[in-house]
GROMACS .gro file of C-alpha atoms in nm:
model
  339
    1UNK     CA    1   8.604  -4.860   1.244
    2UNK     CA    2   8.729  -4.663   0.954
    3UNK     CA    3   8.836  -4.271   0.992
    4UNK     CA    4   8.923  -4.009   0.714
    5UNK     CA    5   9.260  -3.851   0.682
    6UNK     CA    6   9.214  -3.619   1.027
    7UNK     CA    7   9.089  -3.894   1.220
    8UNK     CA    8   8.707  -3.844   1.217
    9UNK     CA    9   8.497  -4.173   1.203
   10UNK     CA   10   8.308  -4.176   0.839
   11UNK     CA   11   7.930  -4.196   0.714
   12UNK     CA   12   8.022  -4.501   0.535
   13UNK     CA   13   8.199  -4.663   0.872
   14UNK     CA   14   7.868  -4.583   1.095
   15UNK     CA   15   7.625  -4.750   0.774
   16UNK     CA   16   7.864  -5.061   0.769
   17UNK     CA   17   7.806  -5.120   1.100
   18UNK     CA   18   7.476  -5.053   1.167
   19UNK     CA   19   7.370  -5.255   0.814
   20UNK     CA   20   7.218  -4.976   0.648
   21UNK     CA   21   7.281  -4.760   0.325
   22UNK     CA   22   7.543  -4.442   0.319
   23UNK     CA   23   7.235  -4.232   0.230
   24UNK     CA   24   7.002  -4.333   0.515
   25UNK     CA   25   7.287  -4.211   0.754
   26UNK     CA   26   7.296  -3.889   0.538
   27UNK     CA   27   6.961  -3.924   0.593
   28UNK     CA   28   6.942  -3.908   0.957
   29UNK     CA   29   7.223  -3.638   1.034
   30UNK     CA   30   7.013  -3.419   0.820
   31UNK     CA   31   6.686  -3.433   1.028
   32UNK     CA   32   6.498  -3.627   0.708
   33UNK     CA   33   6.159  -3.772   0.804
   34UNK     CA   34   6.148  -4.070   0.606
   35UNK     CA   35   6.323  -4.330   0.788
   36UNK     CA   36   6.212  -4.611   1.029
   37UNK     CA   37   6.203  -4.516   1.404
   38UNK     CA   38   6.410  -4.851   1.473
   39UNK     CA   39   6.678  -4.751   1.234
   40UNK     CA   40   6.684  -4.407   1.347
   41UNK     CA   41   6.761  -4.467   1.689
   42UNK     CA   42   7.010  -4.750   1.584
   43UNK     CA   43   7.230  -4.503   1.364
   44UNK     CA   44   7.156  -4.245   1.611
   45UNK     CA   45   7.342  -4.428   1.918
   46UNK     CA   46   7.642  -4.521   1.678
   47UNK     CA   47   7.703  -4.185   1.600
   48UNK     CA   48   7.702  -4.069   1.933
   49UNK     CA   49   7.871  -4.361   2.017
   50UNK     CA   50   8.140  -4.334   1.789
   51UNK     CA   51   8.163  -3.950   1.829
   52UNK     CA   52   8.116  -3.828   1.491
   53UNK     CA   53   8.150  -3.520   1.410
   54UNK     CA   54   7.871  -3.348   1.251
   55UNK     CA   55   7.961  -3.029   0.987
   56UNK     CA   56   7.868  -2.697   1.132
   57UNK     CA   57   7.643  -2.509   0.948
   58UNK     CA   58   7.512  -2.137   0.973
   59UNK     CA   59   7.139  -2.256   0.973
   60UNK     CA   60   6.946  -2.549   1.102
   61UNK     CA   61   6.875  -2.806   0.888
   62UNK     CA   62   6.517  -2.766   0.710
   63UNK     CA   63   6.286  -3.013   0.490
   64UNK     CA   64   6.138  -2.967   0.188
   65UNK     CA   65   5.759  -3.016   0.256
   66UNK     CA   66   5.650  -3.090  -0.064
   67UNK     CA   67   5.495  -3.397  -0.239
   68UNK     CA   68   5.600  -3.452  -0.582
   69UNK     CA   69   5.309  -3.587  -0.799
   70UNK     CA   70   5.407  -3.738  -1.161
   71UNK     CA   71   5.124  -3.787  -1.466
   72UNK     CA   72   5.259  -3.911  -1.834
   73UNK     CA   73   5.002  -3.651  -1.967
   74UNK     CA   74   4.765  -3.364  -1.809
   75UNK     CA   75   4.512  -3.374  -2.042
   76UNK     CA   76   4.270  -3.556  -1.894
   77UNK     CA   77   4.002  -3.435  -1.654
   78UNK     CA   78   4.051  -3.743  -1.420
   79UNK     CA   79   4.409  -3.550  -1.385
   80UNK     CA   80   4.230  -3.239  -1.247
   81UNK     CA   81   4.028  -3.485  -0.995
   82UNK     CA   82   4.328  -3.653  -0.892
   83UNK     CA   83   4.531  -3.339  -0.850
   84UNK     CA   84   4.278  -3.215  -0.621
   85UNK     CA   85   4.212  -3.475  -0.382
   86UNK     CA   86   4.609  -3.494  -0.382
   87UNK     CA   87   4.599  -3.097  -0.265
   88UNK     CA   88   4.346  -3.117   0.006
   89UNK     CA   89   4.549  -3.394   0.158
   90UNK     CA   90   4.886  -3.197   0.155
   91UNK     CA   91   4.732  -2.903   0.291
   92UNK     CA   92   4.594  -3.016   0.567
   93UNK     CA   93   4.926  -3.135   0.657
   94UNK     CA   94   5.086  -2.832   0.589
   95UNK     CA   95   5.268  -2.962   0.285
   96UNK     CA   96   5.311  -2.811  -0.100
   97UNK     CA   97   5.230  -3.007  -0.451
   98UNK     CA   98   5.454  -3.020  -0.699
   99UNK     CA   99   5.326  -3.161  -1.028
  100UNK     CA  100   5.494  -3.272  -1.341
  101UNK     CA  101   5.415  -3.468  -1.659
  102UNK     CA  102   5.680  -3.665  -1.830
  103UNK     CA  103   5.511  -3.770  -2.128
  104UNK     CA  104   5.647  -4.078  -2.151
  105UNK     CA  105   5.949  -3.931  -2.249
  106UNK     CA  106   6.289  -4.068  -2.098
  107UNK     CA  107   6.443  -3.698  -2.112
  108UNK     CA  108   6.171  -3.532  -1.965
  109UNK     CA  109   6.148  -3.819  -1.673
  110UNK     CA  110   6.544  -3.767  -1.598
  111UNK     CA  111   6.479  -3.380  -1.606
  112UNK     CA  112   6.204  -3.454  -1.368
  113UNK     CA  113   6.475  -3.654  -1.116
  114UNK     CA  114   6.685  -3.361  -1.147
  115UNK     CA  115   6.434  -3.120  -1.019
  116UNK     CA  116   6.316  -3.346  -0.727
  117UNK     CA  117   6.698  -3.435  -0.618
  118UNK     CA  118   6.734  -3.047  -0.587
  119UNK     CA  119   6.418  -3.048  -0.387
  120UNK     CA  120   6.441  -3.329  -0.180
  121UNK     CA  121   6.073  -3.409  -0.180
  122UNK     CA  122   5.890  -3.588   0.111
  123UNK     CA  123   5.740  -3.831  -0.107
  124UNK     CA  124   5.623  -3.892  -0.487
  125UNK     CA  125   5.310  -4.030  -0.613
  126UNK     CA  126   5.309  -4.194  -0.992
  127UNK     CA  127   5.021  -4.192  -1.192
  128UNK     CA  128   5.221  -4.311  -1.463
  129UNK     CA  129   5.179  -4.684  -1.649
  130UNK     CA  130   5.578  -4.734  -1.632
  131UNK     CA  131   5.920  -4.606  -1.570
  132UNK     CA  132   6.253  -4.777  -1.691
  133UNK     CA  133   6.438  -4.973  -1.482
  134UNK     CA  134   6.780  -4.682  -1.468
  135UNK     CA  135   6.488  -4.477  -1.384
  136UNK     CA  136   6.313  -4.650  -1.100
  137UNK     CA  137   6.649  -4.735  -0.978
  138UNK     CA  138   6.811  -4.399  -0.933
  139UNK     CA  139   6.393  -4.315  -0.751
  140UNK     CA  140   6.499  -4.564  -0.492
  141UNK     CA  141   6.872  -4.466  -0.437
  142UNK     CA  142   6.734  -4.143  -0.309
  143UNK     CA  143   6.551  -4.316  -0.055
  144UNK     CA  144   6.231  -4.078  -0.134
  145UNK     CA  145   5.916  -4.200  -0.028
  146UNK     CA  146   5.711  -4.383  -0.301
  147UNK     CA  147   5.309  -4.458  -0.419
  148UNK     CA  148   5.151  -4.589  -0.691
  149UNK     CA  149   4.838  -4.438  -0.803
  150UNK     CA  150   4.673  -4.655  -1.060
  151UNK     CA  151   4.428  -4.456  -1.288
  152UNK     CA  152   4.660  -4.608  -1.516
  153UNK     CA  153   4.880  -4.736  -1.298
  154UNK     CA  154   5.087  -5.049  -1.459
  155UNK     CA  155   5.265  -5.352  -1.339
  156UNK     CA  156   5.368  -5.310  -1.033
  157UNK     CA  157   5.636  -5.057  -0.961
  158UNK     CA  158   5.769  -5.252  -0.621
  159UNK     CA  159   5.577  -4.966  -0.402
  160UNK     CA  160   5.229  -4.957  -0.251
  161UNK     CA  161   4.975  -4.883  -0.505
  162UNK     CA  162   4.634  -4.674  -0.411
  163UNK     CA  163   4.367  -4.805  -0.678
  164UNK     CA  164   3.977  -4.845  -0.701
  165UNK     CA  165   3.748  -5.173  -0.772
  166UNK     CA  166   3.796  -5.166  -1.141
  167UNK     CA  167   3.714  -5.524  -1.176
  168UNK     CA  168   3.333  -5.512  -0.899
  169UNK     CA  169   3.349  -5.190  -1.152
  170UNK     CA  170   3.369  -5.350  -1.492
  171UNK     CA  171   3.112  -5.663  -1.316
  172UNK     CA  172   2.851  -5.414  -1.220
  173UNK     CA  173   2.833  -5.194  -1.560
  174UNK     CA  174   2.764  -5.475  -1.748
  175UNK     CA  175   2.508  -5.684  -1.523
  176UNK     CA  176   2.316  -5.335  -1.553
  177UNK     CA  177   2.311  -5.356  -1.915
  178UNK     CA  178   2.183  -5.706  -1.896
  179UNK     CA  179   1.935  -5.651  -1.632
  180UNK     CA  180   1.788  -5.423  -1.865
  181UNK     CA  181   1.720  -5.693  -2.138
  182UNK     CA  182   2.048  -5.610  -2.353
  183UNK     CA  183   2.235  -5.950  -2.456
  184UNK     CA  184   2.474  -5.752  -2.748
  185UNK     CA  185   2.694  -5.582  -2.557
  186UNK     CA  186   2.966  -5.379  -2.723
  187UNK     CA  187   3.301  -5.315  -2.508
  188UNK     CA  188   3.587  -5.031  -2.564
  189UNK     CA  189   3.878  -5.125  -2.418
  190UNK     CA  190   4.115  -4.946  -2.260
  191UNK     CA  191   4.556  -4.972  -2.314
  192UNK     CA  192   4.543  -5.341  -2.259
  193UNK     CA  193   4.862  -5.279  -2.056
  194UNK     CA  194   4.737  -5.102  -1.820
  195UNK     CA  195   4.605  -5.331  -1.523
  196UNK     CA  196   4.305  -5.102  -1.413
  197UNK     CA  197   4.186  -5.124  -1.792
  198UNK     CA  198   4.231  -5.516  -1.804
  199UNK     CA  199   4.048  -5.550  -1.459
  200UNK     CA  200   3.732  -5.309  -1.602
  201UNK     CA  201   3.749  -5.571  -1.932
  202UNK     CA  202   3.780  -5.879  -1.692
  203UNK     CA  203   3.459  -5.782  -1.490
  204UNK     CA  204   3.281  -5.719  -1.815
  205UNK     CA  205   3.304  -6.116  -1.956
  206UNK     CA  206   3.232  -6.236  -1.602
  207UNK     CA  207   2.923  -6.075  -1.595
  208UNK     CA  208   2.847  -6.238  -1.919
  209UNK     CA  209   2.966  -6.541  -1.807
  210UNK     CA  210   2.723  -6.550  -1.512
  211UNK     CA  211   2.381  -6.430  -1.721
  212UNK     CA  212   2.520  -6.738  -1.972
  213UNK     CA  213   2.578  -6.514  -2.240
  214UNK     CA  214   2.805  -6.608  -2.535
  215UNK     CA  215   3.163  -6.394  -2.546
  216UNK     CA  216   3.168  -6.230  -2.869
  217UNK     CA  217   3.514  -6.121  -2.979
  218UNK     CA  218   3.360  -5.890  -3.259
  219UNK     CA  219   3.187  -5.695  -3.020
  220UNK     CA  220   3.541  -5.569  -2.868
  221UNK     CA  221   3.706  -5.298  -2.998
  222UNK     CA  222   4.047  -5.128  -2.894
  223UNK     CA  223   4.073  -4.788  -2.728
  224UNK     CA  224   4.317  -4.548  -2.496
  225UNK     CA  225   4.070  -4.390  -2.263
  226UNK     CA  226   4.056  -4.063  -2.477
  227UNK     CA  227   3.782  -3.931  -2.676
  228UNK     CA  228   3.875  -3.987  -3.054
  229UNK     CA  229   3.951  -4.382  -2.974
  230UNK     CA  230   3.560  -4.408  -2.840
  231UNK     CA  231   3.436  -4.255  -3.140
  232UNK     CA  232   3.638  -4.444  -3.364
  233UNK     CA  233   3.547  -4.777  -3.209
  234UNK     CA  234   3.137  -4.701  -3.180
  235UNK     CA  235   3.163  -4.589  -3.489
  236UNK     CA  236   3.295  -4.943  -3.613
  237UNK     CA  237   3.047  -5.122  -3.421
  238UNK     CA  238   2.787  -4.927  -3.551
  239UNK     CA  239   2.886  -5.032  -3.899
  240UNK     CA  240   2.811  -5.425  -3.812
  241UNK     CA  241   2.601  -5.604  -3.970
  242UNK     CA  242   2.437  -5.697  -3.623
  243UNK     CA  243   2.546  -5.391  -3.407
  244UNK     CA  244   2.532  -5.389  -3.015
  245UNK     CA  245   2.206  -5.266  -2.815
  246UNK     CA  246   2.428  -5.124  -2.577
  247UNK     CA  247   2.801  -5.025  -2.555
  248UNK     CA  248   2.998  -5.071  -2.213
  249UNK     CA  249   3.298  -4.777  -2.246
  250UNK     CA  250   3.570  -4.846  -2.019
  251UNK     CA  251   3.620  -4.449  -1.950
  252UNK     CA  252   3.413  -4.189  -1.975
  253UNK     CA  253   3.594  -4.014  -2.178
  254UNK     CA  254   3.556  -4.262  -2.474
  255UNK     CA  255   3.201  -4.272  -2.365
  256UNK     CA  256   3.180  -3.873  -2.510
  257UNK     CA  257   3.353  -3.991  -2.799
  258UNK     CA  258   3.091  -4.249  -2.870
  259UNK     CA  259   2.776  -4.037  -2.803
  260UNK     CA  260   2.929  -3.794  -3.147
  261UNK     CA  261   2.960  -4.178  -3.305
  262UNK     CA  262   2.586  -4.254  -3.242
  263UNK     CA  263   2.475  -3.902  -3.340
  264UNK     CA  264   2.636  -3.925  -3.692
  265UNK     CA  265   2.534  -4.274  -3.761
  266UNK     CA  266   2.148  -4.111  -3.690
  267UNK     CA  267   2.083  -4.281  -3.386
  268UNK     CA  268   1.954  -4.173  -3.037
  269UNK     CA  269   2.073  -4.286  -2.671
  270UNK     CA  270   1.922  -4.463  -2.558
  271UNK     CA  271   1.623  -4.504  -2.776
  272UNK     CA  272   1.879  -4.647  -2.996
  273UNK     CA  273   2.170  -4.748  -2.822
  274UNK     CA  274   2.238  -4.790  -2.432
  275UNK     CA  275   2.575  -4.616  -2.322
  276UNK     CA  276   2.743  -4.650  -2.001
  277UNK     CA  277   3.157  -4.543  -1.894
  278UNK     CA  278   3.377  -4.561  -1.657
  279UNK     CA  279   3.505  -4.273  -1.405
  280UNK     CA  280   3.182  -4.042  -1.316
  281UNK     CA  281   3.394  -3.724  -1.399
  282UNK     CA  282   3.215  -3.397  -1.369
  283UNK     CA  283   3.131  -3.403  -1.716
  284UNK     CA  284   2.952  -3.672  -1.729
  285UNK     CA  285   2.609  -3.520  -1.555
  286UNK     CA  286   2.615  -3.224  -1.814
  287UNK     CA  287   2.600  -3.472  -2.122
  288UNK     CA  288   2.303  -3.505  -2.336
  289UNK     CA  289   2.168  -3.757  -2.193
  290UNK     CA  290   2.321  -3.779  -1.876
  291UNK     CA  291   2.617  -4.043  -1.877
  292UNK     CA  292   2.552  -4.390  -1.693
  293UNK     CA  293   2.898  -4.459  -1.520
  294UNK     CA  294   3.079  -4.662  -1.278
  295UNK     CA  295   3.205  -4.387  -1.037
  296UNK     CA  296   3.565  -4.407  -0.949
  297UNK     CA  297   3.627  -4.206  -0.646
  298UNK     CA  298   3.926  -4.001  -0.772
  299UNK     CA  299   3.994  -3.728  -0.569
  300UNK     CA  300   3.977  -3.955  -0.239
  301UNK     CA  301   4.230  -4.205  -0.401
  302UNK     CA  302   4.427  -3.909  -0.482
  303UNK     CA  303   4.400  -3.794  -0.109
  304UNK     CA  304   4.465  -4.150   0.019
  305UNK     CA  305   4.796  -4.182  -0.166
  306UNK     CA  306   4.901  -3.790  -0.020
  307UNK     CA  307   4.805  -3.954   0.321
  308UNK     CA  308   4.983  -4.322   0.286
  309UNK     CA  309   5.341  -4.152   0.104
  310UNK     CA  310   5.323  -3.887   0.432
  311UNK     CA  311   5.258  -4.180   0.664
  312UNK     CA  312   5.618  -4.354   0.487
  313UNK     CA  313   5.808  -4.002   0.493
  314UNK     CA  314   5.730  -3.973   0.848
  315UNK     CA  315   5.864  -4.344   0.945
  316UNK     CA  316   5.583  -4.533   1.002
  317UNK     CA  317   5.447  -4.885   0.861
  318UNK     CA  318   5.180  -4.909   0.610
  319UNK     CA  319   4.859  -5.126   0.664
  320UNK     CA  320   4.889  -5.305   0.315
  321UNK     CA  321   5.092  -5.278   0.014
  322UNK     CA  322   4.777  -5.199  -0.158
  323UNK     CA  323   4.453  -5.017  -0.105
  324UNK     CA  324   4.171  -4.995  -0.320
  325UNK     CA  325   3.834  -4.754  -0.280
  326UNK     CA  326   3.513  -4.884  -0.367
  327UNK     CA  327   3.366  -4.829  -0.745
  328UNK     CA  328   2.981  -4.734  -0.726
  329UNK     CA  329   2.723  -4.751  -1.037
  330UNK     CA  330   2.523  -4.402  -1.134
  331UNK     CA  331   2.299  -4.457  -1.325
  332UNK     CA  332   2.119  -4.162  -1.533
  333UNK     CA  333   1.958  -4.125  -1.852
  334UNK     CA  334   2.205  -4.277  -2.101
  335UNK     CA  335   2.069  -4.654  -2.057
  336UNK     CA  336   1.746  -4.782  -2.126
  337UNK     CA  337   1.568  -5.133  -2.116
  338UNK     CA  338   1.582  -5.301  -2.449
  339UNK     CA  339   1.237  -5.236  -2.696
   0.00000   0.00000   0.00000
């Protein structure tokens, strides 16, 4: 058993031999919630054990209470959703939010690690499509508490991931469409490297598959969930020499940004053209017509993930390493049978 120059046994002796990490000890001297029961009471009886000698200090030890919660942008209204089901969950337990955006930046994702080492958050929650490798790697030497929250969550991040039906989602937009006679379906795709976007296009050719219908590659246009890529891409299928009946948005947002492509080519929806997204934000009722959507229950998720990266700080196991919420078609005014 190693000692220090005055004889006192070490952190790194009592982590050697119970088979854990130096910071998990540091972890457990200083009264932090998140580590397992097991290996709590293991390092607990080796440092009694052992006698080590704990530093005095003039106050007792105190945690942090907070949940750190990281977007790449906060520009989007599903961020508002998220951040609020996120909230409700952290009050009730009597914990704070803290909430950043990174913007896919590397700087402003290290000056973001810099602030939550000084805080020494509970947990953190990423609703972000990817981190670097340094990055995630320095997130897990802290030994914080981590959840993936996949709005536009990525590959996986090697943590549990909170996320909704995107591909039932994607299935049950389109059969809609074709259950109301349309057989031209026009799709607007979200980042195609982001897995809740590829599920949402996934669901969308198996519903074609199913009703028979032939995959057309024309009628598939690029997009990045935000308004200006939706209008862009309706207004190219617009411009077809065969356009769509009906457009399947993968977002709502690019939904809005297709209505303003429909109203400049003349048109009317859904006398004209069916429309249907993806999200059921608050917005989407107040449209004119009312938006069609695949509701994504975003504040719960966002409440779920508060609840599951709690459940870690505090010790305990996990039911799955992920968890998805049901997706749910609302249909309003924005889709009509085919004339």
């Amino acid at each position: 058993m190693s000692e220090d120059e005055h004889g006192r046994i070490t952190i790194r002796a009592i982590a050697d031999e119970a088979g854990v990490s130096v910071p998990t000890v540091s972890r457990v001297i200083n009264g932090r919630s998140d580590v397992a029961p097991e290996t709590r009471k293991r390092v607990e009886e080796l440092l009694n054990e052992r006698g080590y000698q704990r530093r005095r200090s003039t106050r007792a030890p105190s945690r942090a209470r907070l949940v750190d919660l990281v977007f790449n942008e906060l520009d989007s209204p599903w961020a508002v959703e998220i951040i609020r089901g996120v909230e409700d969950a952290a009050h009730a337990a009597g914990v704070g939010t803290v909430v950043s955006a990174v913007h896919r930046r590397r700087a402003s994702t290290e000056q973001w690690l810099d602030n939550l080492r000084t805080r020494a958050s509970d947990g953190v929650i990423l609703v972000v499509s990817q981190l670097a490798s340094p990055i995630l790697e320095q997130l897990r030497h802290l030994g914080v508490p981590m959840v993936v929250l996949d709005p536009s969550g990525g590959p996986t991040m090697d943590a549990p991931a909170i996320g909704a039906t995107n591909w039932a989602g994607g299935l049950a937009a389109t059969e809609h469409l074709i259950s109301l006679g349309h057989t031209r379906i026009g799709f607007i795709h979200g980042p195609k490297q982001v897995l809740c976007s590829r599920a949402r296009f996934d669901g969308y050719r198996a519903a074609l598959d199913a009703a028979g219908l032939t995959y057309d590659p024309t009628l598939i246009y690029d997009g990045d969930f935000y308004h200006q890529s939706g209008f862009d891409a309706a207004s190219s299928l617009m411009r077809l020499p065969e356009p769509p009946t009906a457009i399947f948005a993968s977002s709502d947002q690019m939904a809005f940004g297709a209505y303003e492509a429909i109203r400049q080519a003349g048109l009317r929806i859904p006398e004209h053209v069916s429309i249907i997204g993806f999200d059921d934000l608050p917005e989407s009722r107040w449209t004119s017509p009312p938006l069609t959507t695949v509701r994504q229950p975003l504040a719960e998720m966002g409440a779920l993930a508060a609840r599951t990266v709690l459940e870690m700080a505090a010790g305990n196991d996990i039911d799955s390493p992920r968890l998805e919420l049901a997706t749910e078609l609302v249909v309003r005014e924005s889709t009509a049978p085919l004339v």
